[in-house]
Amino acid sequence: MTTFESTIRQINYPQQNVYNKLSDLSNLQALKERYELMKDTMPEEARQQAEKIKDMTFNSDSLSVNVPPVGSIRLRIVDRDEPKCIKFESEQSPIPFNFWIQLLPVTATTSKMKLTIKAELNMFIKQMVKKPLQEGIEKIADVLQMIQY
């Protein structure tokens, strides 16, 4: 098993608020709509990265997205440990993996977050995907850190 972890991120919202937003994936609809409104004002690099993500669909428990050149990925929430952790499992992916979001309180009004991906990778695949997966998990953490919870 190969593990990829984001850096620990400070979130300027209470742990429970962050958990409530992220544990129901249908809340992503508001983020998707906000992106559509703001994409013309985003820095070019951020817009190019965001536009690589295609066909994002979700409901309260699952998320599907097409990320060229990786392809279609579908994640389902398999465990919610309120307000500390949300665990996902890939249902459709070129490489099967688990993903989780860990949340801890810092103060009554702030929390911290860490993202983790665990995947079964052979040595050849590991060398090919190590850098993109680490960069990807950091970009996901960037986005989650910027959300208004």
Short mmCIF file of N, CA, C and O in Angstrom, two decimals:
data_model
loop_
_atom_site.label_atom_id
_atom_site.label_comp_id
_atom_site.label_asym_id
_atom_site.label_seq_id
_atom_site.Cartn_x
_atom_site.Cartn_y
_atom_site.Cartn_z
N MET A 1 0.85 -1.18 0.00
CA MET A 1 0.00 0.00 0.00
C MET A 1 0.89 1.25 0.00
O MET A 1 1.80 1.36 0.80
N THR A 2 0.60 2.17 -0.88
CA THR A 2 1.33 3.43 -0.96
C THR A 2 0.44 4.54 -0.43
O THR A 2 -0.74 4.61 -0.78
N THR A 3 1.00 5.39 0.42
CA THR A 3 0.24 6.46 1.05
C THR A 3 0.73 7.81 0.56
O THR A 3 1.93 8.06 0.48
N PHE A 4 -0.23 8.67 0.24
CA PHE A 4 0.04 10.06 -0.14
C PHE A 4 -0.75 10.93 0.83
O PHE A 4 -1.94 10.71 1.02
N GLU A 5 -0.08 11.91 1.44
CA GLU A 5 -0.75 12.78 2.40
C GLU A 5 -0.53 14.23 2.03
O GLU A 5 0.57 14.62 1.60
N SER A 6 -1.56 15.03 2.22
CA SER A 6 -1.41 16.47 2.03
C SER A 6 -0.70 17.05 3.24
O SER A 6 -0.60 16.42 4.29
N THR A 7 -0.26 18.28 3.08
CA THR A 7 0.22 19.00 4.24
C THR A 7 -1.00 19.30 5.12
O THR A 7 -2.14 19.31 4.64
N ILE A 8 -0.77 19.51 6.39
CA ILE A 8 -1.87 19.85 7.30
C ILE A 8 -2.27 21.29 7.03
O ILE A 8 -1.42 22.18 6.96
N ARG A 9 -3.55 21.50 6.85
CA ARG A 9 -4.08 22.82 6.47
C ARG A 9 -4.90 23.41 7.60
O ARG A 9 -5.73 22.72 8.20
N GLN A 10 -4.69 24.68 7.84
CA GLN A 10 -5.49 25.44 8.80
C GLN A 10 -6.79 25.86 8.11
O GLN A 10 -6.76 26.38 6.99
N ILE A 11 -7.92 25.63 8.75
CA ILE A 11 -9.22 26.03 8.23
C ILE A 11 -9.81 27.02 9.23
O ILE A 11 -9.90 26.72 10.42
N ASN A 12 -10.22 28.17 8.75
CA ASN A 12 -10.72 29.21 9.65
C ASN A 12 -12.21 29.08 9.92
O ASN A 12 -12.95 30.07 9.91
N TYR A 13 -12.63 27.85 10.16
CA TYR A 13 -14.02 27.54 10.50
C TYR A 13 -14.00 26.41 11.52
O TYR A 13 -13.08 25.59 11.55
N PRO A 14 -15.04 26.31 12.34
CA PRO A 14 -15.11 25.22 13.33
C PRO A 14 -15.14 23.84 12.66
O PRO A 14 -15.68 23.68 11.56
N GLN A 15 -14.60 22.87 13.34
CA GLN A 15 -14.55 21.49 12.85
C GLN A 15 -15.92 21.00 12.40
O GLN A 15 -16.06 20.41 11.34
N GLN A 16 -16.95 21.24 13.19
CA GLN A 16 -18.29 20.75 12.87
C GLN A 16 -18.81 21.37 11.57
O GLN A 16 -19.42 20.68 10.76
N ASN A 17 -18.57 22.65 11.34
CA ASN A 17 -19.00 23.30 10.10
C ASN A 17 -18.35 22.64 8.89
O ASN A 17 -19.01 22.39 7.87
N VAL A 18 -17.05 22.40 8.99
CA VAL A 18 -16.31 21.79 7.89
C VAL A 18 -16.84 20.38 7.63
O VAL A 18 -17.13 20.00 6.49
N TYR A 19 -17.01 19.62 8.70
CA TYR A 19 -17.54 18.26 8.57
C TYR A 19 -18.93 18.27 7.92
O TYR A 19 -19.19 17.49 7.00
N ASN A 20 -19.80 19.14 8.38
CA ASN A 20 -21.16 19.19 7.84
C ASN A 20 -21.16 19.46 6.34
O ASN A 20 -21.93 18.86 5.59
N LYS A 21 -20.31 20.34 5.89
CA LYS A 21 -20.26 20.70 4.47
C LYS A 21 -19.69 19.53 3.65
O LYS A 21 -20.24 19.17 2.61
N LEU A 22 -18.60 18.95 4.10
CA LEU A 22 -17.90 17.93 3.30
C LEU A 22 -18.52 16.54 3.39
O LEU A 22 -18.32 15.72 2.50
N SER A 23 -19.29 16.27 4.42
CA SER A 23 -19.86 14.93 4.57
C SER A 23 -21.12 14.73 3.73
O SER A 23 -21.62 13.62 3.62
N ASP A 24 -21.62 15.80 3.14
CA ASP A 24 -22.76 15.71 2.22
C ASP A 24 -22.29 16.30 0.89
O ASP A 24 -22.23 17.51 0.71
N LEU A 25 -21.93 15.43 -0.04
CA LEU A 25 -21.32 15.87 -1.29
C LEU A 25 -22.26 16.71 -2.16
O LEU A 25 -21.80 17.41 -3.06
N SER A 26 -23.56 16.68 -1.88
CA SER A 26 -24.46 17.54 -2.66
C SER A 26 -24.18 19.02 -2.39
O SER A 26 -24.57 19.88 -3.18
N ASN A 27 -23.47 19.33 -1.31
CA ASN A 27 -23.05 20.71 -1.04
C ASN A 27 -22.07 21.22 -2.09
O ASN A 27 -21.85 22.43 -2.18
N LEU A 28 -21.49 20.33 -2.86
CA LEU A 28 -20.55 20.75 -3.91
C LEU A 28 -21.24 21.49 -5.05
O LEU A 28 -20.59 22.19 -5.81
N GLN A 29 -22.55 21.35 -5.16
CA GLN A 29 -23.27 22.05 -6.22
C GLN A 29 -23.06 23.56 -6.12
O GLN A 29 -22.83 24.23 -7.12
N ALA A 30 -23.10 24.08 -4.91
CA ALA A 30 -22.89 25.52 -4.72
C ALA A 30 -21.49 25.92 -5.14
O ALA A 30 -21.28 26.98 -5.73
N LEU A 31 -20.50 25.07 -4.87
CA LEU A 31 -19.12 25.36 -5.28
C LEU A 31 -18.99 25.34 -6.79
O LEU A 31 -18.30 26.18 -7.37
N LYS A 32 -19.63 24.38 -7.41
CA LYS A 32 -19.59 24.28 -8.87
C LYS A 32 -20.20 25.52 -9.51
O LYS A 32 -19.65 26.09 -10.45
N GLU A 33 -21.32 25.98 -8.98
CA GLU A 33 -21.98 27.18 -9.50
C GLU A 33 -21.12 28.42 -9.26
O GLU A 33 -21.02 29.29 -10.12
N ARG A 34 -20.50 28.48 -8.09
CA ARG A 34 -19.63 29.62 -7.78
C ARG A 34 -18.44 29.66 -8.73
O ARG A 34 -18.05 30.73 -9.20
N TYR A 35 -17.87 28.50 -9.02
CA TYR A 35 -16.75 28.45 -9.97
C TYR A 35 -17.19 28.99 -11.34
O TYR A 35 -16.47 29.77 -11.95
N GLU A 36 -18.35 28.58 -11.80
CA GLU A 36 -18.83 29.04 -13.11
C GLU A 36 -18.95 30.57 -13.15
O GLU A 36 -18.65 31.19 -14.16
N LEU A 37 -19.37 31.16 -12.03
CA LEU A 37 -19.51 32.61 -11.98
C LEU A 37 -18.15 33.32 -11.90
O LEU A 37 -17.99 34.42 -12.42
N MET A 38 -17.17 32.67 -11.27
CA MET A 38 -15.89 33.33 -11.01
C MET A 38 -14.77 32.95 -11.98
O MET A 38 -13.72 33.57 -11.95
N LYS A 39 -14.97 31.97 -12.83
CA LYS A 39 -13.85 31.45 -13.61
C LYS A 39 -13.18 32.50 -14.49
O LYS A 39 -11.98 32.42 -14.71
N ASP A 40 -13.92 33.49 -14.97
CA ASP A 40 -13.33 34.52 -15.82
C ASP A 40 -12.43 35.47 -15.04
O ASP A 40 -11.62 36.18 -15.63
N THR A 41 -12.56 35.50 -13.72
CA THR A 41 -11.73 36.39 -12.90
C THR A 41 -10.58 35.65 -12.22
O THR A 41 -9.78 36.28 -11.54
N MET A 42 -10.51 34.34 -12.40
CA MET A 42 -9.45 33.55 -11.77
C MET A 42 -8.13 33.75 -12.51
O MET A 42 -8.12 34.02 -13.71
N PRO A 43 -7.00 33.57 -11.81
CA PRO A 43 -5.71 33.58 -12.49
C PRO A 43 -5.68 32.48 -13.56
O PRO A 43 -6.31 31.42 -13.39
N GLU A 44 -4.97 32.72 -14.63
CA GLU A 44 -4.94 31.79 -15.77
C GLU A 44 -4.56 30.37 -15.36
O GLU A 44 -5.20 29.41 -15.78
N GLU A 45 -3.54 30.21 -14.54
CA GLU A 45 -3.09 28.87 -14.13
C GLU A 45 -4.18 28.13 -13.36
O GLU A 45 -4.44 26.96 -13.61
N ALA A 46 -4.85 28.81 -12.44
CA ALA A 46 -5.92 28.19 -11.67
C ALA A 46 -7.08 27.79 -12.57
O ALA A 46 -7.65 26.71 -12.41
N ARG A 47 -7.43 28.65 -13.52
CA ARG A 47 -8.51 28.34 -14.45
C ARG A 47 -8.17 27.14 -15.32
O ARG A 47 -8.99 26.26 -15.53
N GLN A 48 -6.93 27.07 -15.80
CA GLN A 48 -6.51 25.93 -16.63
C GLN A 48 -6.59 24.62 -15.84
O GLN A 48 -7.03 23.61 -16.37
N GLN A 49 -6.18 24.65 -14.58
CA GLN A 49 -6.25 23.45 -13.74
C GLN A 49 -7.71 23.03 -13.53
O GLN A 49 -8.05 21.87 -13.64
N ALA A 50 -8.56 24.00 -13.22
CA ALA A 50 -9.97 23.70 -12.95
C ALA A 50 -10.66 23.17 -14.20
O ALA A 50 -11.54 22.30 -14.11
N GLU A 51 -10.28 23.67 -15.37
CA GLU A 51 -10.95 23.24 -16.60
C GLU A 51 -10.52 21.84 -17.05
O GLU A 51 -11.15 21.27 -17.93
N LYS A 52 -9.51 21.27 -16.41
CA LYS A 52 -9.12 19.89 -16.71
C LYS A 52 -10.16 18.91 -16.17
O LYS A 52 -10.27 17.79 -16.64
N ILE A 53 -10.91 19.35 -15.18
CA ILE A 53 -11.94 18.50 -14.57
C ILE A 53 -13.20 18.62 -15.40
O ILE A 53 -13.72 19.71 -15.61
N LYS A 54 -13.71 17.48 -15.88
CA LYS A 54 -14.88 17.46 -16.76
C LYS A 54 -15.99 16.62 -16.14
O LYS A 54 -15.74 15.70 -15.37
N ASP A 55 -17.21 16.93 -16.50
CA ASP A 55 -18.37 16.10 -16.19
C ASP A 55 -18.48 15.75 -14.71
O ASP A 55 -18.70 14.60 -14.36
N MET A 56 -18.36 16.73 -13.83
CA MET A 56 -18.48 16.46 -12.40
C MET A 56 -19.95 16.31 -12.05
O MET A 56 -20.77 17.19 -12.33
N THR A 57 -20.29 15.18 -11.45
CA THR A 57 -21.64 14.94 -10.95
C THR A 57 -21.53 14.38 -9.54
O THR A 57 -20.53 13.74 -9.20
N PHE A 58 -22.55 14.61 -8.74
CA PHE A 58 -22.49 14.16 -7.36
C PHE A 58 -23.88 14.08 -6.77
O PHE A 58 -24.83 14.66 -7.29
N ASN A 59 -23.97 13.32 -5.69
CA ASN A 59 -25.14 13.32 -4.83
C ASN A 59 -24.62 13.35 -3.40
O ASN A 59 -23.43 13.62 -3.20
N SER A 60 -25.42 13.08 -2.42
CA SER A 60 -24.95 13.22 -1.04
C SER A 60 -23.83 12.25 -0.68
O SER A 60 -23.01 12.55 0.18
N ASP A 61 -23.76 11.10 -1.35
CA ASP A 61 -22.79 10.06 -0.98
C ASP A 61 -21.72 9.75 -2.01
O ASP A 61 -20.80 8.99 -1.72
N SER A 62 -21.82 10.29 -3.23
CA SER A 62 -20.84 9.92 -4.25
C SER A 62 -20.50 11.09 -5.15
O SER A 62 -21.26 12.05 -5.26
N LEU A 63 -19.36 10.96 -5.81
CA LEU A 63 -18.84 11.98 -6.69
C LEU A 63 -18.23 11.28 -7.90
O LEU A 63 -17.49 10.32 -7.76
N SER A 64 -18.58 11.76 -9.10
CA SER A 64 -17.99 11.25 -10.34
C SER A 64 -17.39 12.42 -11.08
O SER A 64 -17.96 13.51 -11.13
N VAL A 65 -16.22 12.18 -11.67
CA VAL A 65 -15.53 13.23 -12.40
C VAL A 65 -14.66 12.58 -13.48
O VAL A 65 -14.19 11.46 -13.33
N ASN A 66 -14.47 13.31 -14.57
CA ASN A 66 -13.59 12.85 -15.64
C ASN A 66 -12.38 13.77 -15.62
O ASN A 66 -12.52 14.98 -15.76
N VAL A 67 -11.19 13.19 -15.43
CA VAL A 67 -9.96 13.95 -15.35
C VAL A 67 -8.99 13.44 -16.41
O VAL A 67 -8.31 12.44 -16.20
N PRO A 68 -8.95 14.10 -17.58
CA PRO A 68 -8.00 13.67 -18.61
C PRO A 68 -6.56 13.87 -18.10
O PRO A 68 -6.31 14.83 -17.41
N PRO A 69 -5.63 13.03 -18.35
CA PRO A 69 -5.70 11.79 -19.14
C PRO A 69 -6.04 10.57 -18.29
O PRO A 69 -6.06 9.46 -18.79
N VAL A 70 -6.33 10.77 -16.99
CA VAL A 70 -6.61 9.66 -16.08
C VAL A 70 -7.88 8.92 -16.47
O VAL A 70 -7.95 7.71 -16.46
N GLY A 71 -8.92 9.68 -16.80
CA GLY A 71 -10.20 9.09 -17.16
C GLY A 71 -11.24 9.32 -16.09
O GLY A 71 -11.12 10.20 -15.25
N SER A 72 -12.27 8.50 -16.11
CA SER A 72 -13.40 8.64 -15.22
C SER A 72 -13.08 8.06 -13.84
O SER A 72 -12.53 6.97 -13.73
N ILE A 73 -13.44 8.82 -12.80
CA ILE A 73 -13.23 8.40 -11.42
C ILE A 73 -14.55 8.58 -10.67
O ILE A 73 -15.21 9.60 -10.80
N ARG A 74 -14.92 7.57 -9.90
CA ARG A 74 -16.12 7.65 -9.06
C ARG A 74 -15.73 7.27 -7.64
O ARG A 74 -15.14 6.21 -7.42
N LEU A 75 -16.07 8.15 -6.70
CA LEU A 75 -15.81 7.91 -5.28
C LEU A 75 -17.13 7.85 -4.53
O LEU A 75 -18.07 8.57 -4.86
N ARG A 76 -17.17 6.99 -3.53
CA ARG A 76 -18.35 6.88 -2.67
C ARG A 76 -17.90 6.99 -1.21
O ARG A 76 -16.89 6.42 -0.83
N ILE A 77 -18.67 7.74 -0.42
CA ILE A 77 -18.39 7.80 1.02
C ILE A 77 -18.74 6.45 1.62
O ILE A 77 -19.86 5.95 1.44
N VAL A 78 -17.78 5.86 2.33
CA VAL A 78 -18.02 4.55 2.94
C VAL A 78 -18.08 4.63 4.47
O VAL A 78 -18.51 3.68 5.11
N ASP A 79 -17.65 5.76 5.04
CA ASP A 79 -17.70 5.90 6.49
C ASP A 79 -17.67 7.38 6.86
O ASP A 79 -16.91 8.15 6.28
N ARG A 80 -18.51 7.73 7.80
CA ARG A 80 -18.53 9.08 8.36
C ARG A 80 -18.33 8.94 9.87
O ARG A 80 -19.12 8.28 10.54
N ASP A 81 -17.27 9.54 10.38
CA ASP A 81 -16.98 9.53 11.81
C ASP A 81 -17.09 10.98 12.29
O ASP A 81 -16.10 11.70 12.36
N GLU A 82 -18.33 11.39 12.56
CA GLU A 82 -18.61 12.78 12.88
C GLU A 82 -17.94 13.20 14.17
O GLU A 82 -18.01 12.46 15.16
N PRO A 83 -17.32 14.34 14.22
CA PRO A 83 -16.97 15.30 13.17
C PRO A 83 -15.52 15.19 12.73
O PRO A 83 -14.93 16.15 12.27
N LYS A 84 -14.94 13.97 12.84
CA LYS A 84 -13.50 13.83 12.67
C LYS A 84 -13.02 13.36 11.30
O LYS A 84 -11.92 13.71 10.89
N CYS A 85 -13.80 12.54 10.62
CA CYS A 85 -13.25 11.90 9.43
C CYS A 85 -14.35 11.49 8.45
O CYS A 85 -15.43 11.07 8.86
N ILE A 86 -14.03 11.62 7.17
CA ILE A 86 -14.91 11.16 6.09
C ILE A 86 -14.06 10.26 5.21
O ILE A 86 -13.02 10.69 4.70
N LYS A 87 -14.48 9.00 5.05
CA LYS A 87 -13.71 8.03 4.27
C LYS A 87 -14.42 7.71 2.97
O LYS A 87 -15.63 7.49 2.95
N PHE A 88 -13.63 7.69 1.90
CA PHE A 88 -14.12 7.41 0.56
C PHE A 88 -13.42 6.17 0.02
O PHE A 88 -12.30 5.86 0.41
N GLU A 89 -14.09 5.52 -0.92
CA GLU A 89 -13.50 4.39 -1.63
C GLU A 89 -13.78 4.59 -3.11
O GLU A 89 -14.88 5.03 -3.49
N SER A 90 -12.80 4.28 -3.94
CA SER A 90 -13.04 4.41 -5.37
C SER A 90 -13.93 3.26 -5.83
O SER A 90 -13.76 2.12 -5.42
N GLU A 91 -14.91 3.59 -6.65
CA GLU A 91 -15.78 2.58 -7.25
C GLU A 91 -15.43 2.38 -8.71
O GLU A 91 -15.63 1.32 -9.26
N GLN A 92 -14.93 3.45 -9.30
CA GLN A 92 -14.52 3.41 -10.69
C GLN A 92 -13.26 4.26 -10.78
O GLN A 92 -13.28 5.44 -10.49
N SER A 93 -12.15 3.62 -11.16
CA SER A 93 -10.88 4.33 -11.25
C SER A 93 -9.87 3.42 -11.94
O SER A 93 -9.93 2.20 -11.78
N PRO A 94 -8.95 4.00 -12.70
CA PRO A 94 -7.91 3.16 -13.30
C PRO A 94 -7.06 2.46 -12.23
O PRO A 94 -6.55 1.38 -12.45
N ILE A 95 -6.95 3.10 -11.06
CA ILE A 95 -6.21 2.52 -9.93
C ILE A 95 -7.13 2.56 -8.71
O ILE A 95 -7.54 3.64 -8.28
N PRO A 96 -7.46 1.41 -8.14
CA PRO A 96 -8.30 1.40 -6.93
C PRO A 96 -7.58 2.11 -5.77
O PRO A 96 -6.37 1.94 -5.59
N PHE A 97 -8.33 2.92 -5.02
CA PHE A 97 -7.72 3.64 -3.90
C PHE A 97 -8.77 4.00 -2.86
O PHE A 97 -9.96 3.96 -3.13
N ASN A 98 -8.29 4.35 -1.69
CA ASN A 98 -9.10 4.90 -0.61
C ASN A 98 -8.64 6.32 -0.37
O ASN A 98 -7.46 6.65 -0.57
N PHE A 99 -9.56 7.16 0.07
CA PHE A 99 -9.26 8.57 0.29
C PHE A 99 -9.99 8.99 1.55
O PHE A 99 -11.13 8.58 1.75
N TRP A 100 -9.34 9.74 2.41
CA TRP A 100 -10.08 10.25 3.55
C TRP A 100 -9.65 11.66 3.91
O TRP A 100 -8.55 12.10 3.62
N ILE A 101 -10.61 12.34 4.52
CA ILE A 101 -10.43 13.71 5.00
C ILE A 101 -10.49 13.64 6.52
O ILE A 101 -11.48 13.21 7.09
N GLN A 102 -9.39 14.06 7.16
CA GLN A 102 -9.34 14.07 8.62
C GLN A 102 -9.46 15.51 9.10
O GLN A 102 -8.82 16.42 8.55
N LEU A 103 -10.28 15.72 10.12
CA LEU A 103 -10.53 17.05 10.66
C LEU A 103 -10.30 17.03 12.17
O LEU A 103 -10.78 16.13 12.85
N LEU A 104 -9.60 18.03 12.65
CA LEU A 104 -9.38 18.17 14.09
C LEU A 104 -9.63 19.60 14.51
O LEU A 104 -9.31 20.53 13.76
N PRO A 105 -10.19 19.80 15.71
CA PRO A 105 -10.40 21.17 16.18
C PRO A 105 -9.06 21.78 16.61
O PRO A 105 -8.18 21.08 17.09
N VAL A 106 -8.91 23.07 16.42
CA VAL A 106 -7.76 23.80 16.94
C VAL A 106 -8.26 24.71 18.05
O VAL A 106 -7.74 24.68 19.16
N THR A 107 -9.28 25.49 17.73
CA THR A 107 -9.96 26.32 18.72
C THR A 107 -11.46 26.12 18.49
O THR A 107 -11.86 25.33 17.62
N ALA A 108 -12.27 26.88 19.17
CA ALA A 108 -13.73 26.79 18.97
C ALA A 108 -14.14 27.28 17.58
O ALA A 108 -15.19 26.91 17.08
N THR A 109 -13.29 28.09 16.96
CA THR A 109 -13.64 28.67 15.66
C THR A 109 -12.70 28.26 14.52
O THR A 109 -12.90 28.71 13.39
N THR A 110 -11.71 27.43 14.78
CA THR A 110 -10.79 26.99 13.72
C THR A 110 -10.55 25.49 13.83
O THR A 110 -10.75 24.88 14.88
N SER A 111 -10.10 24.93 12.74
CA SER A 111 -9.79 23.50 12.71
C SER A 111 -8.61 23.27 11.77
O SER A 111 -8.13 24.20 11.12
N LYS A 112 -8.17 22.03 11.71
CA LYS A 112 -7.13 21.67 10.75
C LYS A 112 -7.56 20.43 10.00
O LYS A 112 -8.37 19.64 10.50
N MET A 113 -7.00 20.29 8.80
CA MET A 113 -7.43 19.22 7.90
C MET A 113 -6.21 18.56 7.26
O MET A 113 -5.23 19.23 6.94
N LYS A 114 -6.30 17.26 7.07
CA LYS A 114 -5.29 16.53 6.32
C LYS A 114 -6.00 15.54 5.41
O LYS A 114 -6.97 14.89 5.82
N LEU A 115 -5.54 15.43 4.18
CA LEU A 115 -6.09 14.48 3.21
C LEU A 115 -5.10 13.34 3.03
O LEU A 115 -3.90 13.55 3.01
N THR A 116 -5.64 12.13 2.85
CA THR A 116 -4.80 10.95 2.67
C THR A 116 -5.37 10.09 1.56
O THR A 116 -6.59 9.88 1.49
N ILE A 117 -4.49 9.60 0.70
CA ILE A 117 -4.85 8.61 -0.32
C ILE A 117 -3.98 7.39 -0.08
O ILE A 117 -2.76 7.51 0.12
N LYS A 118 -4.60 6.22 -0.09
CA LYS A 118 -3.87 4.95 -0.03
C LYS A 118 -4.26 4.14 -1.25
O LYS A 118 -5.44 3.95 -1.53
N ALA A 119 -3.23 3.67 -1.96
CA ALA A 119 -3.48 2.90 -3.18
C ALA A 119 -2.50 1.75 -3.27
O ALA A 119 -1.35 1.86 -2.83
N GLU A 120 -2.97 0.67 -3.86
CA GLU A 120 -2.13 -0.49 -4.12
C GLU A 120 -1.46 -0.27 -5.48
O GLU A 120 -2.12 -0.36 -6.52
N LEU A 121 -0.18 0.06 -5.46
CA LEU A 121 0.54 0.38 -6.69
C LEU A 121 1.76 -0.52 -6.85
O LEU A 121 2.54 -0.69 -5.91
N ASN A 122 1.94 -1.06 -8.06
CA ASN A 122 3.19 -1.78 -8.30
C ASN A 122 4.29 -0.75 -8.52
O ASN A 122 4.04 0.44 -8.70
N MET A 123 5.54 -1.18 -8.52
CA MET A 123 6.67 -0.25 -8.58
C MET A 123 6.65 0.59 -9.86
O MET A 123 6.97 1.78 -9.83
N PHE A 124 6.28 0.02 -10.98
CA PHE A 124 6.27 0.76 -12.24
C PHE A 124 5.23 1.86 -12.20
O PHE A 124 5.51 3.03 -12.51
N ILE A 125 4.02 1.51 -11.81
CA ILE A 125 2.93 2.49 -11.73
C ILE A 125 3.25 3.55 -10.68
O ILE A 125 3.01 4.74 -10.89
N LYS A 126 3.81 3.12 -9.55
CA LYS A 126 4.13 4.05 -8.47
C LYS A 126 5.05 5.17 -8.97
O LYS A 126 4.82 6.34 -8.67
N GLN A 127 6.05 4.81 -9.72
CA GLN A 127 6.98 5.82 -10.24
C GLN A 127 6.29 6.78 -11.20
O GLN A 127 6.61 7.95 -11.26
N MET A 128 5.33 6.28 -11.96
CA MET A 128 4.61 7.12 -12.92
C MET A 128 3.63 8.09 -12.24
O MET A 128 3.46 9.21 -12.70
N VAL A 129 2.97 7.64 -11.18
CA VAL A 129 1.88 8.43 -10.60
C VAL A 129 2.26 9.14 -9.30
O VAL A 129 1.47 9.94 -8.80
N LYS A 130 3.43 8.88 -8.77
CA LYS A 130 3.81 9.45 -7.47
C LYS A 130 3.72 10.98 -7.47
O LYS A 130 3.04 11.57 -6.64
N LYS A 131 4.37 11.64 -8.40
CA LYS A 131 4.37 13.10 -8.44
C LYS A 131 2.97 13.66 -8.75
O LYS A 131 2.50 14.54 -8.03
N PRO A 132 2.27 13.16 -9.80
CA PRO A 132 0.93 13.70 -10.06
C PRO A 132 -0.05 13.49 -8.89
O PRO A 132 -0.87 14.38 -8.61
N LEU A 133 0.02 12.35 -8.21
CA LEU A 133 -0.88 12.12 -7.08
C LEU A 133 -0.57 13.06 -5.92
O LEU A 133 -1.49 13.60 -5.29
N GLN A 134 0.71 13.27 -5.63
CA GLN A 134 1.07 14.19 -4.54
C GLN A 134 0.64 15.61 -4.88
O GLN A 134 0.08 16.32 -4.04
N GLU A 135 0.88 16.02 -6.11
CA GLU A 135 0.44 17.36 -6.53
C GLU A 135 -1.08 17.47 -6.50
O GLU A 135 -1.63 18.48 -6.08
N GLY A 136 -1.75 16.42 -6.93
CA GLY A 136 -3.22 16.41 -6.94
C GLY A 136 -3.82 16.52 -5.56
O GLY A 136 -4.77 17.28 -5.35
N ILE A 137 -3.26 15.79 -4.61
CA ILE A 137 -3.81 15.85 -3.25
C ILE A 137 -3.59 17.23 -2.63
O ILE A 137 -4.43 17.74 -1.90
N GLU A 138 -2.49 17.87 -2.97
CA GLU A 138 -2.24 19.23 -2.48
C GLU A 138 -3.21 20.23 -3.11
O GLU A 138 -3.70 21.14 -2.45
N LYS A 139 -3.53 20.05 -4.40
CA LYS A 139 -4.48 20.94 -5.07
C LYS A 139 -5.88 20.77 -4.50
O LYS A 139 -6.62 21.74 -4.32
N ILE A 140 -6.25 19.53 -4.20
CA ILE A 140 -7.56 19.29 -3.56
C ILE A 140 -7.59 19.97 -2.20
O ILE A 140 -8.56 20.62 -1.84
N ALA A 141 -6.49 19.84 -1.44
CA ALA A 141 -6.41 20.50 -0.13
C ALA A 141 -6.50 22.02 -0.28
O ALA A 141 -7.15 22.68 0.54
N ASP A 142 -5.88 22.57 -1.32
CA ASP A 142 -5.97 24.01 -1.58
C ASP A 142 -7.43 24.44 -1.73
O ASP A 142 -7.88 25.42 -1.14
N VAL A 143 -8.15 23.70 -2.55
CA VAL A 143 -9.56 24.02 -2.82
C VAL A 143 -10.39 23.90 -1.54
O VAL A 143 -11.17 24.80 -1.21
N LEU A 144 -10.21 22.80 -0.80
CA LEU A 144 -10.99 22.60 0.42
C LEU A 144 -10.67 23.65 1.49
O LEU A 144 -11.52 24.00 2.29
N GLN A 145 -9.44 24.14 1.47
CA GLN A 145 -9.05 25.16 2.45
C GLN A 145 -9.72 26.51 2.13
O GLN A 145 -9.96 27.30 3.02
N MET A 146 -10.03 26.76 0.88
CA MET A 146 -10.60 28.05 0.48
C MET A 146 -12.13 28.13 0.60
O MET A 146 -12.70 29.20 0.51
N ILE A 147 -12.78 27.00 0.81
CA ILE A 147 -14.24 26.98 0.89
C ILE A 147 -14.72 27.77 2.10
O ILE A 147 -14.11 27.72 3.17
N GLN A 148 -15.84 28.44 1.92
CA GLN A 148 -16.49 29.10 3.07
C GLN A 148 -17.44 28.10 3.71
O GLN A 148 -18.43 27.70 3.12
N TYR A 149 -17.09 27.68 4.91
CA TYR A 149 -17.87 26.67 5.59
C TYR A 149 -18.91 27.32 6.50
O TYR A 149 -19.70 26.75 7.10
#
